[in-house]
PDB file of C-alpha atoms in Angstrom:
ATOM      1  CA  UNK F   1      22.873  81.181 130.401  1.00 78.00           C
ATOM      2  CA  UNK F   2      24.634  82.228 126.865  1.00 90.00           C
ATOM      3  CA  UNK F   3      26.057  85.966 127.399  1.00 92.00           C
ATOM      4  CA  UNK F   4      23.285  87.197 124.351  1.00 94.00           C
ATOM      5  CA  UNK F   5      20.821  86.076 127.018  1.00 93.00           C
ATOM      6  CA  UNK F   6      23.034  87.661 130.008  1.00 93.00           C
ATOM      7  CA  UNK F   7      22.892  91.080 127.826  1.00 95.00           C
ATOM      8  CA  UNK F   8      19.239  91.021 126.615  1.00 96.00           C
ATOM      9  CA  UNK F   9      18.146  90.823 130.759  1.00 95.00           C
ATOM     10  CA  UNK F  10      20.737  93.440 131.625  1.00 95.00           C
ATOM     11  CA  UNK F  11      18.822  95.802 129.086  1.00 96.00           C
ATOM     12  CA  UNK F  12      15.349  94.661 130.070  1.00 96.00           C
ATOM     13  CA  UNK F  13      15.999  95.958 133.553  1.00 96.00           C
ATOM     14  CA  UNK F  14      17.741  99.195 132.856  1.00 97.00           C
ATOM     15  CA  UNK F  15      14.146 100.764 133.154  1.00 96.00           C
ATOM     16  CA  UNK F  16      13.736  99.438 136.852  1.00 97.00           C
ATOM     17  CA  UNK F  17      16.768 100.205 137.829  1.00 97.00           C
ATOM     18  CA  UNK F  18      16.282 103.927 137.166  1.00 98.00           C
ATOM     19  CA  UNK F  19      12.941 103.313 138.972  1.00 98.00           C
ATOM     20  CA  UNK F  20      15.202 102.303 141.898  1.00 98.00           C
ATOM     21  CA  UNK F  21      17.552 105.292 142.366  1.00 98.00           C
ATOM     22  CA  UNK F  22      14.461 107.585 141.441  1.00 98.00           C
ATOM     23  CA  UNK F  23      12.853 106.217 144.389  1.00 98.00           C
ATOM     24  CA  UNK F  24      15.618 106.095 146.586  1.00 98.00           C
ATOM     25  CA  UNK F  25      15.988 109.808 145.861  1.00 98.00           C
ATOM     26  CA  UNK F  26      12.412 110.605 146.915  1.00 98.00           C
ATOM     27  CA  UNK F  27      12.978 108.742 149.886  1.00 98.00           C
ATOM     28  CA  UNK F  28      15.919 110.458 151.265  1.00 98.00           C
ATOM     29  CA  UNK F  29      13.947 113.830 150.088  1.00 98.00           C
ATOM     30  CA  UNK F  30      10.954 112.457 152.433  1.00 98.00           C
ATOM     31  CA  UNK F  31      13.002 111.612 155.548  1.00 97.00           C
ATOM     32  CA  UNK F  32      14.625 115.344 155.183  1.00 97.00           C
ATOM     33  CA  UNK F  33      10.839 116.495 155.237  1.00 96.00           C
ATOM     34  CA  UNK F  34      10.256 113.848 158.471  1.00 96.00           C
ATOM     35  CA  UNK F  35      13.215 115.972 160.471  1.00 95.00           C
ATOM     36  CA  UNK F  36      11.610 119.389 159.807  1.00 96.00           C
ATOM     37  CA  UNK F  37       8.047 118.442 160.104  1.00 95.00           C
ATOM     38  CA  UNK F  38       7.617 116.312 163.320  1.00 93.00           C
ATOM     39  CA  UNK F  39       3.790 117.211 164.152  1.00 94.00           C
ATOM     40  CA  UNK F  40       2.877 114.902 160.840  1.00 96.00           C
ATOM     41  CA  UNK F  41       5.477 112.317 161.408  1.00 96.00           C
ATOM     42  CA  UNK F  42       2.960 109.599 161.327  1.00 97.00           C
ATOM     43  CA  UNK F  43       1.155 110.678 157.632  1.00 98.00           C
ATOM     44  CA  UNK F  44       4.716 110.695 156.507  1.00 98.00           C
ATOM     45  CA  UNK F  45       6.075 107.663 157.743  1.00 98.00           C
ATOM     46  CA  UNK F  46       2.578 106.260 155.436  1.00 98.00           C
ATOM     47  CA  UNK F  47       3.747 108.495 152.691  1.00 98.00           C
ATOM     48  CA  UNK F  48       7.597 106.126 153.377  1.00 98.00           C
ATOM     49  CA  UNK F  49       5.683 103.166 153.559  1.00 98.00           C
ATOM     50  CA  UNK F  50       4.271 103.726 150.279  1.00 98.00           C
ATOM     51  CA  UNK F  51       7.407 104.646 148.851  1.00 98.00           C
ATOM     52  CA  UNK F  52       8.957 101.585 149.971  1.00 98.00           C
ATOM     53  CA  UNK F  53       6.326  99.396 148.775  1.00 98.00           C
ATOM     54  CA  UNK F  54       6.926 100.496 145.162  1.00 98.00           C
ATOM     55  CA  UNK F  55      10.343  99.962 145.648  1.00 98.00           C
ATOM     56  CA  UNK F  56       9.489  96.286 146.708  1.00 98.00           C
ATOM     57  CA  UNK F  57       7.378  95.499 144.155  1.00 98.00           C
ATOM     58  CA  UNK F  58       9.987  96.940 141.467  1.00 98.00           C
ATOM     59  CA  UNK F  59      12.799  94.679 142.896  1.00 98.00           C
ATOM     60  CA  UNK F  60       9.877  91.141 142.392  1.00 98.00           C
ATOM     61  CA  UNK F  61       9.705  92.833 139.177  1.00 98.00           C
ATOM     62  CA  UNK F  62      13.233  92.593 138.495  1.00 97.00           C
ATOM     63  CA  UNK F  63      13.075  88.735 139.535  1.00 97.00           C
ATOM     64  CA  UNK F  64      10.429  87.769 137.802  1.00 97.00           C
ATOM     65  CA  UNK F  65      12.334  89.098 134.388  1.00 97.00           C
ATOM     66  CA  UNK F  66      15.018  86.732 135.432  1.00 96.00           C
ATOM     67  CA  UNK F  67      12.904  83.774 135.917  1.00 96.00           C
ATOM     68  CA  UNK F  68      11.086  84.462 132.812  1.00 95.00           C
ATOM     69  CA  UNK F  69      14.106  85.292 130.759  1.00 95.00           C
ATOM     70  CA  UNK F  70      17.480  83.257 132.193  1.00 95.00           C
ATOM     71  CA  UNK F  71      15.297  80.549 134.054  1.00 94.00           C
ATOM     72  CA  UNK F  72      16.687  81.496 137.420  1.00 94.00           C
ATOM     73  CA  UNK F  73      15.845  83.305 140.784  1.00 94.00           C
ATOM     74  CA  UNK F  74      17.833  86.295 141.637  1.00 95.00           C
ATOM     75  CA  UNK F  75      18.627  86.087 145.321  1.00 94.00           C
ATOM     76  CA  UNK F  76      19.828  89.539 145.549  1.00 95.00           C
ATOM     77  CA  UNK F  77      16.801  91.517 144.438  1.00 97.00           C
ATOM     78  CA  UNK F  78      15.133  88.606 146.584  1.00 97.00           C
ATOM     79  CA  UNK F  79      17.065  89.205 149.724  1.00 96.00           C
ATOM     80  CA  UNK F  80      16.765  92.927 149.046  1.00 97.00           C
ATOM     81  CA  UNK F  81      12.903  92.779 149.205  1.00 98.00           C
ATOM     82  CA  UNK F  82      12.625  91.118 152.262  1.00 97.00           C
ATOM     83  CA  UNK F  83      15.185  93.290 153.891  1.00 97.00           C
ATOM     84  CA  UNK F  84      13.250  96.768 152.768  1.00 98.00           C
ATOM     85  CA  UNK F  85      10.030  94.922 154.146  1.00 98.00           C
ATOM     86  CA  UNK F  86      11.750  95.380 157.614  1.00 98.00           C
ATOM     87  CA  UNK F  87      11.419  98.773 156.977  1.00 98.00           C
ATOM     88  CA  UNK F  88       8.099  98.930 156.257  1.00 98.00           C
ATOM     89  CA  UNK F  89       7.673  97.393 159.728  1.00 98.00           C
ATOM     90  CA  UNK F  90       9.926  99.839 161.487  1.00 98.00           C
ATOM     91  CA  UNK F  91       7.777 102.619 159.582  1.00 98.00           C
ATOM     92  CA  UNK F  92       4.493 101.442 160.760  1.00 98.00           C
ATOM     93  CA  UNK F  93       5.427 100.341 164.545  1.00 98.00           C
ATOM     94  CA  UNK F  94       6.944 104.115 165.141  1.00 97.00           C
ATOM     95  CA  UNK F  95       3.256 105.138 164.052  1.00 97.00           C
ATOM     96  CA  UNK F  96       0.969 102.525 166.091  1.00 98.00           C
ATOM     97  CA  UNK F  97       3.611 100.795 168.101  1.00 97.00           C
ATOM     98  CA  UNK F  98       4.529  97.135 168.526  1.00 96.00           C
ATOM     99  CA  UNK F  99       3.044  96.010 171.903  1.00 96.00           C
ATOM    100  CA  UNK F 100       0.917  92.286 171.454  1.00 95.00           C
ATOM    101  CA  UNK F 101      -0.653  93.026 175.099  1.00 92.00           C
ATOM    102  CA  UNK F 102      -1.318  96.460 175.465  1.00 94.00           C
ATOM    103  CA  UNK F 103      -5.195  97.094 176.055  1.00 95.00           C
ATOM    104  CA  UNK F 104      -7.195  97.603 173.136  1.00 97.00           C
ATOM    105  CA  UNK F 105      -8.559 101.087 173.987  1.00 96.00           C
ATOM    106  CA  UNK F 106      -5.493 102.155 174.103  1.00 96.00           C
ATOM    107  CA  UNK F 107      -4.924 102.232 169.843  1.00 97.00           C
ATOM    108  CA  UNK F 108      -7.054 105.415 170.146  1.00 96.00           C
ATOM    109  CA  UNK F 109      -4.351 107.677 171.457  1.00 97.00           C
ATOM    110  CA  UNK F 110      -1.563 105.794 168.764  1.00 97.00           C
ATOM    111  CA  UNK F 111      -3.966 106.704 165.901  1.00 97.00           C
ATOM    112  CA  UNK F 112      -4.279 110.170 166.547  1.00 97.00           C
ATOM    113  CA  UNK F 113      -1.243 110.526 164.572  1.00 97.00           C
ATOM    114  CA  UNK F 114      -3.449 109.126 161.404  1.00 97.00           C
ATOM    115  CA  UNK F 115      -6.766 110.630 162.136  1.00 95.00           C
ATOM    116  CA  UNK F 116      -7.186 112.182 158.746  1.00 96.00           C
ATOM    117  CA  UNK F 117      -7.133 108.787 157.089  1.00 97.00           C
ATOM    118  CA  UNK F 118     -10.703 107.140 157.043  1.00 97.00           C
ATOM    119  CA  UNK F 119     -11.657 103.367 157.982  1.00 97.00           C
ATOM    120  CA  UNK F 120     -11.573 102.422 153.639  1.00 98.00           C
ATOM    121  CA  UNK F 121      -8.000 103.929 153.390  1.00 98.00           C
ATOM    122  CA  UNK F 122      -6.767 102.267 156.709  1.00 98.00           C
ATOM    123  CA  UNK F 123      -8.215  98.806 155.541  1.00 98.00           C
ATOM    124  CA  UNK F 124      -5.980 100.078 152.355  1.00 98.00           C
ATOM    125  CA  UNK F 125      -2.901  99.903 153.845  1.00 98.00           C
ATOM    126  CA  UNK F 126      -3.355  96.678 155.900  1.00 98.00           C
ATOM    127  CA  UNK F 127      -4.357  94.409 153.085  1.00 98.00           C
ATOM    128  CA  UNK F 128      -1.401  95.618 150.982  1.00 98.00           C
ATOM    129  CA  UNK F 129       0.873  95.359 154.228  1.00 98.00           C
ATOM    130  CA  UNK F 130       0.050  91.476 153.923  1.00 98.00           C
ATOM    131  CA  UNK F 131      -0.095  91.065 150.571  1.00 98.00           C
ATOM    132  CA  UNK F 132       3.485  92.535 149.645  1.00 98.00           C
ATOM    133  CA  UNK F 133       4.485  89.814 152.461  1.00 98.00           C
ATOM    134  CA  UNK F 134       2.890  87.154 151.278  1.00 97.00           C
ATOM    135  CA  UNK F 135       4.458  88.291 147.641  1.00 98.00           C
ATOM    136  CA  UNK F 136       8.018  88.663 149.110  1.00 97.00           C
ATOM    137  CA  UNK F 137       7.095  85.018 150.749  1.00 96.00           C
ATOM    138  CA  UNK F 138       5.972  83.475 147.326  1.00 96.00           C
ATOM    139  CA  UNK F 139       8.928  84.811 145.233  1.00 96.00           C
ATOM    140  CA  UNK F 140      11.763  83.216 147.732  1.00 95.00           C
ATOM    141  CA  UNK F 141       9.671  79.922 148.145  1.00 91.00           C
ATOM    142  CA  UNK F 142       8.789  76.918 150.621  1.00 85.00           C
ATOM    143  CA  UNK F 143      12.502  76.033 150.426  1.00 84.00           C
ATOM    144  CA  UNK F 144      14.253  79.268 151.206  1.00 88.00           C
ATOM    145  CA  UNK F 145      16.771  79.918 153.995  1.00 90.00           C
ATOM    146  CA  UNK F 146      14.674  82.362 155.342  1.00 92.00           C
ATOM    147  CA  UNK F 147      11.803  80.321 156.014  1.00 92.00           C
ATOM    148  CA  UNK F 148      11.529  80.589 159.210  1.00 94.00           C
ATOM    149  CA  UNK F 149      12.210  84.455 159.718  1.00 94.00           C
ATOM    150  CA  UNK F 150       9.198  84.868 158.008  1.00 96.00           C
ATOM    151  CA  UNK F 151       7.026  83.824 161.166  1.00 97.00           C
ATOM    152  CA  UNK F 152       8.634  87.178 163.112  1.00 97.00           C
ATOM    153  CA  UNK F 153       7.827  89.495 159.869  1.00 98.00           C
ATOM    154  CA  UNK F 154       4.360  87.848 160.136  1.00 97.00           C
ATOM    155  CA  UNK F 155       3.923  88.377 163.995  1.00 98.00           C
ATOM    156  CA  UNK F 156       4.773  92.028 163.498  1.00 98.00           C
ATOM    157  CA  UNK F 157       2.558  92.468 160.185  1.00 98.00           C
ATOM    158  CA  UNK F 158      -0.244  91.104 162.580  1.00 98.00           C
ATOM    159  CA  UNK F 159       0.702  93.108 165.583  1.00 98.00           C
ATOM    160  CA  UNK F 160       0.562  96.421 163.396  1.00 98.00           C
ATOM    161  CA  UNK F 161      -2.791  95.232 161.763  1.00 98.00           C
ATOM    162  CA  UNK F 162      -4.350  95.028 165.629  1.00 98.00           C
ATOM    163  CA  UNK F 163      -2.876  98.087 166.567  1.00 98.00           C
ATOM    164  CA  UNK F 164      -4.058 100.044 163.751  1.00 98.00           C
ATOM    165  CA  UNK F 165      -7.920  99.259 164.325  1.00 98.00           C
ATOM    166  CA  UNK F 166      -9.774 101.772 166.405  1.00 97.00           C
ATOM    167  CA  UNK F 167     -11.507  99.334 168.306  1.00 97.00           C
ATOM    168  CA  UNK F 168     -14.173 101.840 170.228  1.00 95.00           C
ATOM    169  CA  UNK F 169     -15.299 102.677 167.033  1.00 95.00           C
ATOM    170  CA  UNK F 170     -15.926  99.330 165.890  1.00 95.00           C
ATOM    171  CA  UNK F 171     -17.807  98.607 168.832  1.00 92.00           C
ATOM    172  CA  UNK F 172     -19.422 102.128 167.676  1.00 93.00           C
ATOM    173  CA  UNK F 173     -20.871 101.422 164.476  1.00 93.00           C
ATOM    174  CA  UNK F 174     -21.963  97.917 164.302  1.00 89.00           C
ATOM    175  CA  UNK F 175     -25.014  98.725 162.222  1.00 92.00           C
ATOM    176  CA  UNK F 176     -24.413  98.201 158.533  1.00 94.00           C
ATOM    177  CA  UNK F 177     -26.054 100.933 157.389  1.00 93.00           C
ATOM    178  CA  UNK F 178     -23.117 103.285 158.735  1.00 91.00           C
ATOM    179  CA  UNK F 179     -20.578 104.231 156.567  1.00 92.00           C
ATOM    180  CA  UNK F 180     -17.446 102.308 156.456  1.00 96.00           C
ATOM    181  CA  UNK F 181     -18.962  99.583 158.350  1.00 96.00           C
ATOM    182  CA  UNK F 182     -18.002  96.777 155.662  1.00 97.00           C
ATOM    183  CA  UNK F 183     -14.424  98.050 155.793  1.00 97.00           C
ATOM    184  CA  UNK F 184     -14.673  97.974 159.975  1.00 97.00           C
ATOM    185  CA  UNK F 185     -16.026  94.281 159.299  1.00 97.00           C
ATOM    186  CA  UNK F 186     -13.388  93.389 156.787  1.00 98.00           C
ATOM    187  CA  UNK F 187     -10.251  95.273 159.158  1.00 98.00           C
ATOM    188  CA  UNK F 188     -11.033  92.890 162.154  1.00 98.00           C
ATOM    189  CA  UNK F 189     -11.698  89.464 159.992  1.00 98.00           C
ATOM    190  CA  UNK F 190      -7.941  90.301 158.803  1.00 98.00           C
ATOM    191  CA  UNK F 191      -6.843  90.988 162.135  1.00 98.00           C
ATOM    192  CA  UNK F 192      -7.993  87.740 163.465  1.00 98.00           C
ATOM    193  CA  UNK F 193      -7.240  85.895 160.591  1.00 98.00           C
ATOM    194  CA  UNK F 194      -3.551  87.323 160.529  1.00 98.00           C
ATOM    195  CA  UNK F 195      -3.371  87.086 164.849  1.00 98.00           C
ATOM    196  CA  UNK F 196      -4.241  83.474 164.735  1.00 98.00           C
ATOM    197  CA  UNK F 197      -1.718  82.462 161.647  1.00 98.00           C
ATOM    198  CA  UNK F 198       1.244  84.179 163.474  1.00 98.00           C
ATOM    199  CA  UNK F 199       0.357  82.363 166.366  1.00 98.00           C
ATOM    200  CA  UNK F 200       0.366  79.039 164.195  1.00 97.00           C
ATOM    201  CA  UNK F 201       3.909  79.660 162.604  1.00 97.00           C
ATOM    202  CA  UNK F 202       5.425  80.305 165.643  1.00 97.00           C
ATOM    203  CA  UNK F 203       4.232  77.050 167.282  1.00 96.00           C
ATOM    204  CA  UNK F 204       5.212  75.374 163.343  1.00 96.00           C
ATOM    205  CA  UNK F 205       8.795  77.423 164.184  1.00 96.00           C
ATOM    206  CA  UNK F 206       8.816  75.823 167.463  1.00 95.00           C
ATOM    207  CA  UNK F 207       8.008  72.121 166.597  1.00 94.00           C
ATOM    208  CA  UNK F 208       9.953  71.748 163.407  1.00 94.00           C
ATOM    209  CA  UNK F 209      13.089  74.120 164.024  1.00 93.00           C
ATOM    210  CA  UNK F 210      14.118  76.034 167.516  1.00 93.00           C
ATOM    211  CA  UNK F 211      12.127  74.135 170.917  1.00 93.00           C
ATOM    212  CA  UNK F 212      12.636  77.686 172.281  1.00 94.00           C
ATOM    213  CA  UNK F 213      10.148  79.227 174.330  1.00 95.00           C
ATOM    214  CA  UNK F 214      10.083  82.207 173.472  1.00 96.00           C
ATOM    215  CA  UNK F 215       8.703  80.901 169.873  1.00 97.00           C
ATOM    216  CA  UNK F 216       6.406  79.043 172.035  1.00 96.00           C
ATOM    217  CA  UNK F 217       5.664  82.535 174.463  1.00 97.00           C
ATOM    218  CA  UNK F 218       5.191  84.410 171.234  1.00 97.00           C
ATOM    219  CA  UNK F 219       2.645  81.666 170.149  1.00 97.00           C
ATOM    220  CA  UNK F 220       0.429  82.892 173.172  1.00 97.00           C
ATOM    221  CA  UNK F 221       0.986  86.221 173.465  1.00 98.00           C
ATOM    222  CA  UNK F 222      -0.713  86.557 169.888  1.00 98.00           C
ATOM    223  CA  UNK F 223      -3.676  84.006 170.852  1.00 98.00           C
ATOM    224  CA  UNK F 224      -4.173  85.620 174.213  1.00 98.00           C
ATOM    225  CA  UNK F 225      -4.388  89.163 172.298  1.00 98.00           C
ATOM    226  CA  UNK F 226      -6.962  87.589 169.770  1.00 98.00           C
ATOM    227  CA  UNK F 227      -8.807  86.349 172.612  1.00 98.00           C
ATOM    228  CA  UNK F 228      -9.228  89.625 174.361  1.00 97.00           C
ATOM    229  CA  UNK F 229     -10.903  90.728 171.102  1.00 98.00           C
ATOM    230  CA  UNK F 230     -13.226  87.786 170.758  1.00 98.00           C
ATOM    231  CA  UNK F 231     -13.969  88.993 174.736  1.00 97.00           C
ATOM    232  CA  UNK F 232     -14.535  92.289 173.158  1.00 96.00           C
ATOM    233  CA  UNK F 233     -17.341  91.667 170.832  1.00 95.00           C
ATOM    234  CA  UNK F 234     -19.065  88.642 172.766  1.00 95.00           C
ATOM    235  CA  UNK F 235     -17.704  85.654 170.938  1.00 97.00           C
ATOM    236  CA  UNK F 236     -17.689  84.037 174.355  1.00 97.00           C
ATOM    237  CA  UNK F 237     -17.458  80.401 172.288  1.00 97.00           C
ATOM    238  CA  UNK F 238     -14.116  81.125 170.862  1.00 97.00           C
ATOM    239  CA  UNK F 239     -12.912  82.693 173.549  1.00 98.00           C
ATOM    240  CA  UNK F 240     -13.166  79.722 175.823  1.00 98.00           C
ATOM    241  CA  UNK F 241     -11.851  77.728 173.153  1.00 97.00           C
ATOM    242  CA  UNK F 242      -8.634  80.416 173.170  1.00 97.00           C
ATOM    243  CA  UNK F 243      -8.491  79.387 176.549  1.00 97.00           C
ATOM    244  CA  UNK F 244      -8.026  76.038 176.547  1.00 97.00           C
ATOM    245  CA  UNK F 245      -5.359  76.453 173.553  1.00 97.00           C
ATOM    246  CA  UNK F 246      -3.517  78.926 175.846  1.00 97.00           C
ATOM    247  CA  UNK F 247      -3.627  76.402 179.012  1.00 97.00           C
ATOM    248  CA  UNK F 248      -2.522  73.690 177.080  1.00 96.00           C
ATOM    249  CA  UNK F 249       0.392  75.171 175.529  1.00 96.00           C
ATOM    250  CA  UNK F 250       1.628  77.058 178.956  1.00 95.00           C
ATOM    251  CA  UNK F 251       1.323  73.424 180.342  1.00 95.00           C
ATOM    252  CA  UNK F 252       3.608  72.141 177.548  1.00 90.00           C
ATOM    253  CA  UNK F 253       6.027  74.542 177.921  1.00 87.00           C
ATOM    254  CA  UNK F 254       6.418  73.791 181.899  1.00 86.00           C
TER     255      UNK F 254
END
């Protein structure tokens, strides 16, 4: 990298680094307003998550400019993204929680703390949850170190999408011609999509890298909690199939 090439990226990303400390500012200005406004902790901790997100995307932004213009990754602003996605995490399981096995009824009384927000913006904020992952997961590539602490930031991602469905009212308004019922429909085909993927990489994790058992316990904890939904709705076929998955692997880890 000759230093005219050094110089020219250096200026290019002048413009997102003032994006950076501009949104680090509003941040800290948010969490003040978290402190003195408790009773709508959980609409700001979305208004944090949102905040973060930008600041995400602005740090891929800054690696793709190096890629693009010296030819190489920037592991910083890399390693910075996924460490600020933790974050986003944190932000969403104060709101909804983290429990895999909790009953599903039970999201209700979690989602009181969003009840302004309707099914379309909820299915919103899920599908960018797993996109910016998938993004973060893209930019660092198959070979990165951090592989395999991806499958815990995509356990949690699909913990948080489960606990941020209000089942009962899925079961509610299962007639299409109800509003939001496409968004209801498209909220749980993520949720088992993202349950039973988790549940994958952690038995991948387990396999190819650790032979713990708690990668292995994780594994099931994630399948049994996408079987009680299957139970939920009727899908008696796949959850006897769930079933035998679950047996087998409890039998392979004795």
């Amino acid at each position: 990298i000759t230093k005219a090439e050094k110089a020219a990226y250096n200026d290019f990303i002048k413009g997102y680094k003032a994006n950076l400390d501009e949104l680090i500012k509003k941040i800290k200005e948010v969490e003040q307003k978290k402190k003195k406004m408790p009773n709508i902790k959980g609409y700001i901790n979305i208004e944090l998550v949102i905040l973060y997100t930008k600041y995400i995307y602005t740090l891929l932004n800054m690696n793709k400019a190096s890629l693009d213009m010296l030819r190489i990754k920037n592991e910083r602003y890399l390693n910075d993204a996924r460490k600020e996605f933790y974050k986003v995490l944190q932000l969403y399981e104060e709101i909804v929680g983290y429990e895999i096995d909790r009953p599903l009824k039970d999201n209700e009384e979690y989602l009181k703390a969003l009840d302004k927000l309707n099914p379309s913006q909820i299915l919103n904020l899920i599908k960018e949850l797993h996109t910016l992952l998938q993004k973060i997961k893209d930019a660092l590539g198959e070979g990165s170190k951090w592989k395999w602490s991806f499958v815990e930031l995509q356990g949690r991602a699909a913990v948080i999408t489960k606990n941020l469905i209000n089942f009962s009212d899925l079961q509610k308004y299962r007639d299409p011609r109800k509003e939001y019922y496409y968004n209801r429909q498209e909220m749980l085909r993520i949720c088992k999509q993202s349950l039973a993927e988790a549940a994958k990489q952690y038995r991948n994790k387990y396999e190819l890298s650790t032979k713990s058992s708690e990668d292995m316990l994780r594994s099931i904890e994630l399948l049994t909690a996408l079987r009680r939904i299957h139970i939920l709705f009727g899908e008696s076929e796949e959850a006897e199939k769930l079933k035998n998955t679950i047996e087998a692997l409890r039998l392979r880890l004795e």
